[in-house]
CSV table of C-alpha atoms in Angstrom, one decimal:
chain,number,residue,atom,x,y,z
C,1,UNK,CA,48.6,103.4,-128.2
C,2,UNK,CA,48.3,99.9,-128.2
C,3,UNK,CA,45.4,98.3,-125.9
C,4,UNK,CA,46.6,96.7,-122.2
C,5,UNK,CA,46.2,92.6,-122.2
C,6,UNK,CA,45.7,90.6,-119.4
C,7,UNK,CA,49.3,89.1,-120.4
C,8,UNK,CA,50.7,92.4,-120.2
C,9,UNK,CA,49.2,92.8,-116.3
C,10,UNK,CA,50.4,88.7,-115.9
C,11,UNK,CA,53.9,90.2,-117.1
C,12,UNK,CA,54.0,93.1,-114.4
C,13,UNK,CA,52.9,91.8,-111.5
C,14,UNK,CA,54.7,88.7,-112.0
C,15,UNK,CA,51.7,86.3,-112.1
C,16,UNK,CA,49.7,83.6,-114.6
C,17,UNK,CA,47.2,85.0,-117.0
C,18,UNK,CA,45.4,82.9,-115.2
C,19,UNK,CA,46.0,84.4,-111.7
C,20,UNK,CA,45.2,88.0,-113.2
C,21,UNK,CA,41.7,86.9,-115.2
C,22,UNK,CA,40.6,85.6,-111.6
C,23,UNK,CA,41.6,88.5,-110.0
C,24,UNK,CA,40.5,91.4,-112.2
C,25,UNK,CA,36.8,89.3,-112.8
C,26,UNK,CA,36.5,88.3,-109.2
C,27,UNK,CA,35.1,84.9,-110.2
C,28,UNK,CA,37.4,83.0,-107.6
C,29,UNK,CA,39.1,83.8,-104.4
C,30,UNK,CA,42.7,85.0,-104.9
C,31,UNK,CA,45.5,85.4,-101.8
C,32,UNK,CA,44.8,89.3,-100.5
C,33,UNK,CA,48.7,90.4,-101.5
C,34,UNK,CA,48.7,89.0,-104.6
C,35,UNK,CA,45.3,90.5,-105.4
C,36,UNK,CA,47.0,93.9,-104.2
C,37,UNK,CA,49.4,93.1,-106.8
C,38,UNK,CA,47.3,92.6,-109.8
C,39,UNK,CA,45.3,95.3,-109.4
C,40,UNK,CA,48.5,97.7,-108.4
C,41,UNK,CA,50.0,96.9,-112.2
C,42,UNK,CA,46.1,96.9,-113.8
C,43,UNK,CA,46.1,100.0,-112.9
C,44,UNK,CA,49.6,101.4,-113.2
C,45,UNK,CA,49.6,100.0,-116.9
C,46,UNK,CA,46.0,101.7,-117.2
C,47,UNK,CA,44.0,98.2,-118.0
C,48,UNK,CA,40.6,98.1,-118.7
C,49,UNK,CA,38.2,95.1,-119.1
C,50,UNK,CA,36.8,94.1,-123.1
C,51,UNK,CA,33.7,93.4,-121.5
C,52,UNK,CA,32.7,92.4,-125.1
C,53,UNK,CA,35.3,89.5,-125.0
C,54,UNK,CA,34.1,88.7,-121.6
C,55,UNK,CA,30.3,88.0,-122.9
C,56,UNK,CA,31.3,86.2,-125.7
C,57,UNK,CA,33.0,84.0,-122.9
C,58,UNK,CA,30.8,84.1,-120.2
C,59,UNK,CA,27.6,84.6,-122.6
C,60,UNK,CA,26.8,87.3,-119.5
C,61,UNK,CA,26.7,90.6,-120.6
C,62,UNK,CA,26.7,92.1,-117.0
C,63,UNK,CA,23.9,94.6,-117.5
C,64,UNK,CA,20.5,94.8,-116.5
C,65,UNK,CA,17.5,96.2,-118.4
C,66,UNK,CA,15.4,99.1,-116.9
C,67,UNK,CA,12.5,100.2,-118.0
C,68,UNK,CA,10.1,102.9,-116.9
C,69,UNK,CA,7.2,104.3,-117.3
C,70,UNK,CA,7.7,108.2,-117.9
C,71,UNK,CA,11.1,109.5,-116.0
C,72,UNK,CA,9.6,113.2,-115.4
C,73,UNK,CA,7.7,111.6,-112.6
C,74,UNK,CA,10.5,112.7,-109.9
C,75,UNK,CA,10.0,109.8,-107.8
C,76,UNK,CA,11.6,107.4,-110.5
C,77,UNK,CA,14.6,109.0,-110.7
C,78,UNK,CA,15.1,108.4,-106.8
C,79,UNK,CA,14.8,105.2,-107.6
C,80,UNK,CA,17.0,104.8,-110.6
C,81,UNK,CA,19.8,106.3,-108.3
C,82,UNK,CA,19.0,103.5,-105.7
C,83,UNK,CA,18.9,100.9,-108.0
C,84,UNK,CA,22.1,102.0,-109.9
C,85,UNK,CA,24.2,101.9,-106.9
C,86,UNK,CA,23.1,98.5,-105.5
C,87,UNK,CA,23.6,97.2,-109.0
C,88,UNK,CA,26.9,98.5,-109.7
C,89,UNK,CA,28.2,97.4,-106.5
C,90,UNK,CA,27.5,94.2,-108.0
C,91,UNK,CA,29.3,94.6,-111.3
C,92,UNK,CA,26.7,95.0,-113.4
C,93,UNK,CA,26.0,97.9,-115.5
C,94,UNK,CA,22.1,99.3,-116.1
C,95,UNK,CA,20.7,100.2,-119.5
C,96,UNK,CA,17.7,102.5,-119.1
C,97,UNK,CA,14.4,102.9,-121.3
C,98,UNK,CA,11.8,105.1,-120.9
C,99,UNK,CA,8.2,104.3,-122.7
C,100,UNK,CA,6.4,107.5,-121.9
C,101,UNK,CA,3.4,106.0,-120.4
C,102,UNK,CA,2.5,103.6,-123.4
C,103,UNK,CA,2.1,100.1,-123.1
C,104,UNK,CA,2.9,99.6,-126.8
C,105,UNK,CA,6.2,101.1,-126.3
C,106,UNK,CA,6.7,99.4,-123.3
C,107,UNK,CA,6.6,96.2,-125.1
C,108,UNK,CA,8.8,97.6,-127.8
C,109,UNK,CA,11.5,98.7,-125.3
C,110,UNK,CA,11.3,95.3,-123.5
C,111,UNK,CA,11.6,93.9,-126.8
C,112,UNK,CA,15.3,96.0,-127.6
C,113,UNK,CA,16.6,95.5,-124.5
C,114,UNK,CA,15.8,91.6,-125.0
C,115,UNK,CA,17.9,91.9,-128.0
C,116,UNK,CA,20.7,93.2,-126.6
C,117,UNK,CA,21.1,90.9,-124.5
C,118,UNK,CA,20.5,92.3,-121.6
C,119,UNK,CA,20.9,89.4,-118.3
C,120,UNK,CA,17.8,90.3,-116.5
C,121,UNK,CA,14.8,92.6,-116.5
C,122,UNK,CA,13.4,95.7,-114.2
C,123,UNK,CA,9.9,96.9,-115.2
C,124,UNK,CA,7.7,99.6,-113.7
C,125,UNK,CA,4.9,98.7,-115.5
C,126,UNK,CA,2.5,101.2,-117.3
C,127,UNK,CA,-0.6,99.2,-116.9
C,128,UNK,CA,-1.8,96.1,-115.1
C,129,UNK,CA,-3.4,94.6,-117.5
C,130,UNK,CA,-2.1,96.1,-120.7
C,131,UNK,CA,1.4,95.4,-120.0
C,132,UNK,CA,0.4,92.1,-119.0
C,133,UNK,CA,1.7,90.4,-122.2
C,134,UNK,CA,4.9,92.0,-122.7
C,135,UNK,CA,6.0,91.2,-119.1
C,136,UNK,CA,5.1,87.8,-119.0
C,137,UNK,CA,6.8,86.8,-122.6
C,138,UNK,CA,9.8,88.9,-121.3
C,139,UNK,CA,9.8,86.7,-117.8
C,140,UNK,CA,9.9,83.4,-119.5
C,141,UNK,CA,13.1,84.2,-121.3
C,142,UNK,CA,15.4,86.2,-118.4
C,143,UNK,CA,15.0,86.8,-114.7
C,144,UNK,CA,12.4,90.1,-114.4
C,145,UNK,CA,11.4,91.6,-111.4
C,146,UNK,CA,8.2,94.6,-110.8
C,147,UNK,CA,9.0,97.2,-109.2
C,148,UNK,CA,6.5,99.6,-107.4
C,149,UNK,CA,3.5,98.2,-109.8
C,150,UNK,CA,2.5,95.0,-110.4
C,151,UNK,CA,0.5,93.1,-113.8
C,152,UNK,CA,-1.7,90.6,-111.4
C,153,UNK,CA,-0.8,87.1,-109.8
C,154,UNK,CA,1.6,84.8,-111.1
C,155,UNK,CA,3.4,86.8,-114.2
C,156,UNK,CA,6.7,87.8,-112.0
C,157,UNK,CA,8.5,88.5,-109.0
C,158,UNK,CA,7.5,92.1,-108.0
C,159,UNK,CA,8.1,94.4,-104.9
C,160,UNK,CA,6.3,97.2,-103.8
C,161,UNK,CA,5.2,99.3,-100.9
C,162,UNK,CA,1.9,98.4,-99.3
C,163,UNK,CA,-0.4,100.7,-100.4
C,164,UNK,CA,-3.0,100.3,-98.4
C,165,UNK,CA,-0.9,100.5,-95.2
C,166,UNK,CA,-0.2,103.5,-96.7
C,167,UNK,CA,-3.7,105.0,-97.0
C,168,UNK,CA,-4.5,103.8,-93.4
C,169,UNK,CA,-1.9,105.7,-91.8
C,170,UNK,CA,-2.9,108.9,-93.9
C,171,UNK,CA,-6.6,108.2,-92.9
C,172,UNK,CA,-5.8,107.8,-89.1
C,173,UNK,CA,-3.7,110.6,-89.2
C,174,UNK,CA,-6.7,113.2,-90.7
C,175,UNK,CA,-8.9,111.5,-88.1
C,176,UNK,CA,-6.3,112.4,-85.2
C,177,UNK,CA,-6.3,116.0,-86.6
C,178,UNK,CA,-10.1,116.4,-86.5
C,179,UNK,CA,-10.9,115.8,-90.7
C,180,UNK,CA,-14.2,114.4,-90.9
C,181,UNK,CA,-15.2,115.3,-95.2
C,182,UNK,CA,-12.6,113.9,-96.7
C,183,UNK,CA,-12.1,113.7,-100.8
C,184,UNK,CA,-9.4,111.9,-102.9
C,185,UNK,CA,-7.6,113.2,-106.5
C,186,UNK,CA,-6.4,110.1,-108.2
C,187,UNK,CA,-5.2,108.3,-111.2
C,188,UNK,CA,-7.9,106.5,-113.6
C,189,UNK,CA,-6.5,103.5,-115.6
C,190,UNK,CA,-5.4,99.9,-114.2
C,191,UNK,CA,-1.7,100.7,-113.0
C,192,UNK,CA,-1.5,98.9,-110.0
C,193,UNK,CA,-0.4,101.3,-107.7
C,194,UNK,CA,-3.2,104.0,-108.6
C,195,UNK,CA,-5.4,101.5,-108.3
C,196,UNK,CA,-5.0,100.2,-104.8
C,197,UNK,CA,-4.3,103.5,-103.2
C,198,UNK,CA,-8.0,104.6,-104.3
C,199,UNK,CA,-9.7,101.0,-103.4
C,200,UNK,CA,-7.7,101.4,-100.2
C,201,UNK,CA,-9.2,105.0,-99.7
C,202,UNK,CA,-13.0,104.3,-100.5
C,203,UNK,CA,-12.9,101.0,-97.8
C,204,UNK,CA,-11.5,103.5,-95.5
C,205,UNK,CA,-13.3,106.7,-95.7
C,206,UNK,CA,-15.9,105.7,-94.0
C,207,UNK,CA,-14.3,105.8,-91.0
C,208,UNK,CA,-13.8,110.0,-90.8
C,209,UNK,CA,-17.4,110.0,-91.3
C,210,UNK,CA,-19.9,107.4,-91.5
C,211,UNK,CA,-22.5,109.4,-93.1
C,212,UNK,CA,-20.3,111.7,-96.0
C,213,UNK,CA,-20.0,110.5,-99.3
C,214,UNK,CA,-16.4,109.3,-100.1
C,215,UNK,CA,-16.0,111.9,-103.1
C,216,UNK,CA,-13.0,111.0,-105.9
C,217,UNK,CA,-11.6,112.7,-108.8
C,218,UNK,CA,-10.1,110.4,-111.0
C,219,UNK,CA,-7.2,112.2,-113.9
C,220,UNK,CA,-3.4,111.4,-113.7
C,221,UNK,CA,0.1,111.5,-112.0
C,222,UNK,CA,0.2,115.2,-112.7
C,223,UNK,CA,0.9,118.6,-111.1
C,224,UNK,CA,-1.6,120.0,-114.7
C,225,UNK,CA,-4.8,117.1,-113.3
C,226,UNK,CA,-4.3,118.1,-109.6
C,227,UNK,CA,-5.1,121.6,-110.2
C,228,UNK,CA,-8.2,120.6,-112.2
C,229,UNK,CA,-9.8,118.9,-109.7
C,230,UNK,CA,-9.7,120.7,-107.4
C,231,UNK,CA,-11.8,123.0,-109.2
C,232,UNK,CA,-14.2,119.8,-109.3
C,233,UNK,CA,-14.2,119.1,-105.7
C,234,UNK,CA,-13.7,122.6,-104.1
C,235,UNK,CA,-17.4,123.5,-104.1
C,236,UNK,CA,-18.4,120.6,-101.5
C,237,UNK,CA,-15.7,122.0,-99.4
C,238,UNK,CA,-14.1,119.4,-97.7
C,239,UNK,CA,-11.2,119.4,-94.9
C,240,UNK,CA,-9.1,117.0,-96.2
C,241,UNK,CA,-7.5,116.6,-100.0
C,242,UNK,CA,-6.2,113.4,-100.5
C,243,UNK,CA,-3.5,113.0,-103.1
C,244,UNK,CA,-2.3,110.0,-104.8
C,245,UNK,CA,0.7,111.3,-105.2
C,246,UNK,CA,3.1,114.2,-104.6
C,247,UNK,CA,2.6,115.7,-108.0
C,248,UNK,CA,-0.9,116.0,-107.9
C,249,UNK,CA,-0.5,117.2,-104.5
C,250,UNK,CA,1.3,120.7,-105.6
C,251,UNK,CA,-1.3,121.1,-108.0
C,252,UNK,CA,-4.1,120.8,-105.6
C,253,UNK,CA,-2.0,123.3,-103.1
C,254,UNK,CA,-1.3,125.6,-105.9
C,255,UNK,CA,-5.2,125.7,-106.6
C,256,UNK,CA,-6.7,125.9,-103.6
C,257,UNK,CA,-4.0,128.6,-102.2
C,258,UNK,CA,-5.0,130.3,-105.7
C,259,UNK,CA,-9.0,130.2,-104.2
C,260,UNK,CA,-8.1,131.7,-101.1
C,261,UNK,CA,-8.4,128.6,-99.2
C,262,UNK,CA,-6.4,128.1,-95.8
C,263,UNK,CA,-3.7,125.0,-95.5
C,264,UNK,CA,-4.2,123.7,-93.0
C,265,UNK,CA,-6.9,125.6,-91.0
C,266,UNK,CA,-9.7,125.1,-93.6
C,267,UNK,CA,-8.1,122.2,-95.1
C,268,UNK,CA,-5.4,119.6,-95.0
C,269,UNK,CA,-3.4,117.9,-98.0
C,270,UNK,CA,-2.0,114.7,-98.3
C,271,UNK,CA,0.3,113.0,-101.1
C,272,UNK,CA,2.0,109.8,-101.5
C,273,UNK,CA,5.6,108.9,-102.2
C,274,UNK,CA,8.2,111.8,-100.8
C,275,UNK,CA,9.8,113.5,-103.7
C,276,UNK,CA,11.7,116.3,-102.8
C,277,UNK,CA,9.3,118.7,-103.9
C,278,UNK,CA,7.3,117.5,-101.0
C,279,UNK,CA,9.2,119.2,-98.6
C,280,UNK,CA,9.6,122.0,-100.4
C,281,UNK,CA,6.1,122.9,-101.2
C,282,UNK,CA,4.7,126.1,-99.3
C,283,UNK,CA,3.1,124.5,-96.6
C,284,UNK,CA,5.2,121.7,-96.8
C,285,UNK,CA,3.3,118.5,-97.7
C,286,UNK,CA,2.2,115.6,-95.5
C,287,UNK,CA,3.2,112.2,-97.6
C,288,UNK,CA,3.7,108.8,-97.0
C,289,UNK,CA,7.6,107.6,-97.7
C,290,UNK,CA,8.2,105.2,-100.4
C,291,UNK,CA,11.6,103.0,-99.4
C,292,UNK,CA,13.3,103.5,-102.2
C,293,UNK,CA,16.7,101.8,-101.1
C,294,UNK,CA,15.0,99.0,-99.7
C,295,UNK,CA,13.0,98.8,-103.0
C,296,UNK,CA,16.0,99.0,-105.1
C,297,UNK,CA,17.9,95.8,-102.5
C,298,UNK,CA,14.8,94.1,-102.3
C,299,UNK,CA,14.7,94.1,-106.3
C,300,UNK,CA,18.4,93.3,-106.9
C,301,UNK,CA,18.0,90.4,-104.4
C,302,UNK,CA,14.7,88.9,-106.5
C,303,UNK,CA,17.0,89.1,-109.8
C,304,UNK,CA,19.6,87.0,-108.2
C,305,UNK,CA,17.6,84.4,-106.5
C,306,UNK,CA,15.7,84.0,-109.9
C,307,UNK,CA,17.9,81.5,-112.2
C,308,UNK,CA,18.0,82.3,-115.5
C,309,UNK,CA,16.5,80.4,-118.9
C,310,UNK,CA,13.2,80.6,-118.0
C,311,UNK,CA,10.5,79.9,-115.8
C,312,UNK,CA,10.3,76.2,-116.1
C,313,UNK,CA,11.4,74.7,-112.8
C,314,UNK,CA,11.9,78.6,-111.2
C,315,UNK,CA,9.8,77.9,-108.7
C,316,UNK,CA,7.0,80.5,-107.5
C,317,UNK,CA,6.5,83.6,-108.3
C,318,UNK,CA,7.6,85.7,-105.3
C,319,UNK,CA,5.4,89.5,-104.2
C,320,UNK,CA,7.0,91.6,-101.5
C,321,UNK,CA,5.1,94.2,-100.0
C,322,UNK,CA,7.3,96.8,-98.0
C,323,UNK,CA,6.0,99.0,-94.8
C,324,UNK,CA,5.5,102.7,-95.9
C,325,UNK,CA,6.2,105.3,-93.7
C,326,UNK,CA,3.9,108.3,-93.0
C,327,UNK,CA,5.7,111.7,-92.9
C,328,UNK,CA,3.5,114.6,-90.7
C,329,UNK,CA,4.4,118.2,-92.1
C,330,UNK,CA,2.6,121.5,-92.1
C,331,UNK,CA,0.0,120.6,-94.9
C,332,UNK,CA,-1.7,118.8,-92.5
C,333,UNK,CA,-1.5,120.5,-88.8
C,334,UNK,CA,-3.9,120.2,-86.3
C,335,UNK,CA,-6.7,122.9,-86.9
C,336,UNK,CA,-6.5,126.1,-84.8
C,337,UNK,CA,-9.2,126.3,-82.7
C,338,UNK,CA,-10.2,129.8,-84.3
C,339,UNK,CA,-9.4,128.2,-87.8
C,340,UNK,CA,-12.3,128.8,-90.3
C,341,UNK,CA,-14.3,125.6,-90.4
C,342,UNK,CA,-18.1,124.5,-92.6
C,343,UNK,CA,-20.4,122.6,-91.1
């Protein structure tokens, strides 16, 4: 069957070629009937775009890079949805690359995308400073945008929640609920985001209780490292577990249910982001709310503000910090006044 042309549409709907290629690409405005039209016999003759042609045209290839740093994590797939919708009500089309937590094939996937042209660049970096070099070579050639982590001052426009607003809601919120020994299970390594929710945690501590140490467990974004240590922290017994994020917040309620611990009457647990295991989790787990949507528009707006070709004459590099939202559930109630308590 032989392909549809633009002249073929021109020839049905009775307008120029010129007429249809302005409709169909929605590069300039076009009377609403006539647009009606166009798109009446695209479709009736079954028309679709050669979005090859078009880049070899427009040297646009309408698609945006996205690459990630380890897509079991279930809160990057929430945000992959966001940011495919907002994009694609835009026209553009998202190629996806996942570089399984290493910065070497970060830079690597960076580097194929690059090479296929892609118009502009997402990252959710693997490390601050390792991924550092990658990004910034990356940002001097398309418009890039961070999302959720950043690689320090100056290398590109990034957005991401306010992690530290983050932990101070969590903080205030075990304080309200009578948690005075708090401890926190955490990500080592220099990703941003791991990094500022436990500098945000140990200025804040203090504040359940002046006097207790501020004890941290340092491992990974894993259900596997959240398990472990607890068995590191358990024998201090404190009344509140601190998570850095949901997955290591099932572990750590898997383990201590496992030890015969109560949650919440001998101790509360807290996680960060709000996958949907969060609310599924037996109790149900106290989190603070990542706005993923507002992450994805916020990061769709940065691309398009950004001009291409570079960063001479670009302007500043531009950091937006979004409000996080606390979400109270039953991993972290109030304490029974009966409920089993160490002094």
């Amino acid at each position: 069957m032989a392909e549809v042309t633009l002249k073929d549409v021109a020839l049905a709907s009775g307008c120029s070629i010129a007429t249809v290629s302005r409709v169909l690409a929605g590069t300039r405005p076009v009377g609403a009937e006539t647009a009606r039209t166009v798109r009446a016999a695209a479709e009736r003759l079954g028309y679709r775009p050669n979005h090859v042609a078009r880049a070899l045209r427009s040297r646009s290839t309408g698609t945006v890079g996205l690459v990630l740093p380890q897509i079991t994590n279930p809160f990057f797939p929430s945000l992959v949805r966001e940011l495919e919708h907002v994009l694609h009500a835009e026209g553009r089309a998202v190629l996806l690359a996942d570089c399984d937590d290493d910065p070497l094939t970060e830079a690597d996937r960076i580097g194929a995308l690059l090479a296929r042209r892609v118009d502009a660049l997402l990252l959710i970096p693997v490390d601050e400073r390792r991924s550092r070099e990658a990004v910034a070579a990356a940002a001097a050639q398309v418009p890039l945008v961070l999302l959720d982590r950043g690689c320090g001052p100056g290398v590109a426009d990034s957005v991401a929640v306010d992690n530290a607003a983050g932990m101070d809601l969590v903080l205030g919120h075990l304080a309200a609920t009578g948690r005075r020994r708090a401890c926190f299970i955490g990500a080592a390594g220099t990703a941003s985001a791991a990094a500022e929710r436990r500098a945000a945690y140990e200025a804040g501590v203090a504040a359940l209780d002046p006097g207790a140490p501020g004890r941290t467990a340092l491992g990974d974004f894993s259900v596997e490292w959240g398990r472990a240590a607890v068995d590191r922290l358990w024998p201090s017994r404190p009344d509140a577990v601190i998570c850095a994020n949901d997955l290591i917040a099932a572990g750590a309620l898997q383990r201590l249910r496992q030890l015969g611990a109560e949650v919440p009457g001998e101790v509360a647990v807290t996680g960060c982001d709000d996958i949907p295991l969060a609310g599924l989790a037996d109790p149900a787990l106290t989190t603070v709310r990542q706005p993923v949507g507002e992450l994805a528009a916020e990061a769709a707006r940065l691309l398009v503000r950004r001009p291409a070709g570079g960063v001479a004459g670009a302007g500043a590099r531009r950091t937006v910090r979004l409000a996080p939202e606390l979400v109270v559930r039953a991993s972290s109630a109030p304490r029974e006044s009966n409920s089993p308590a160490t002094s």
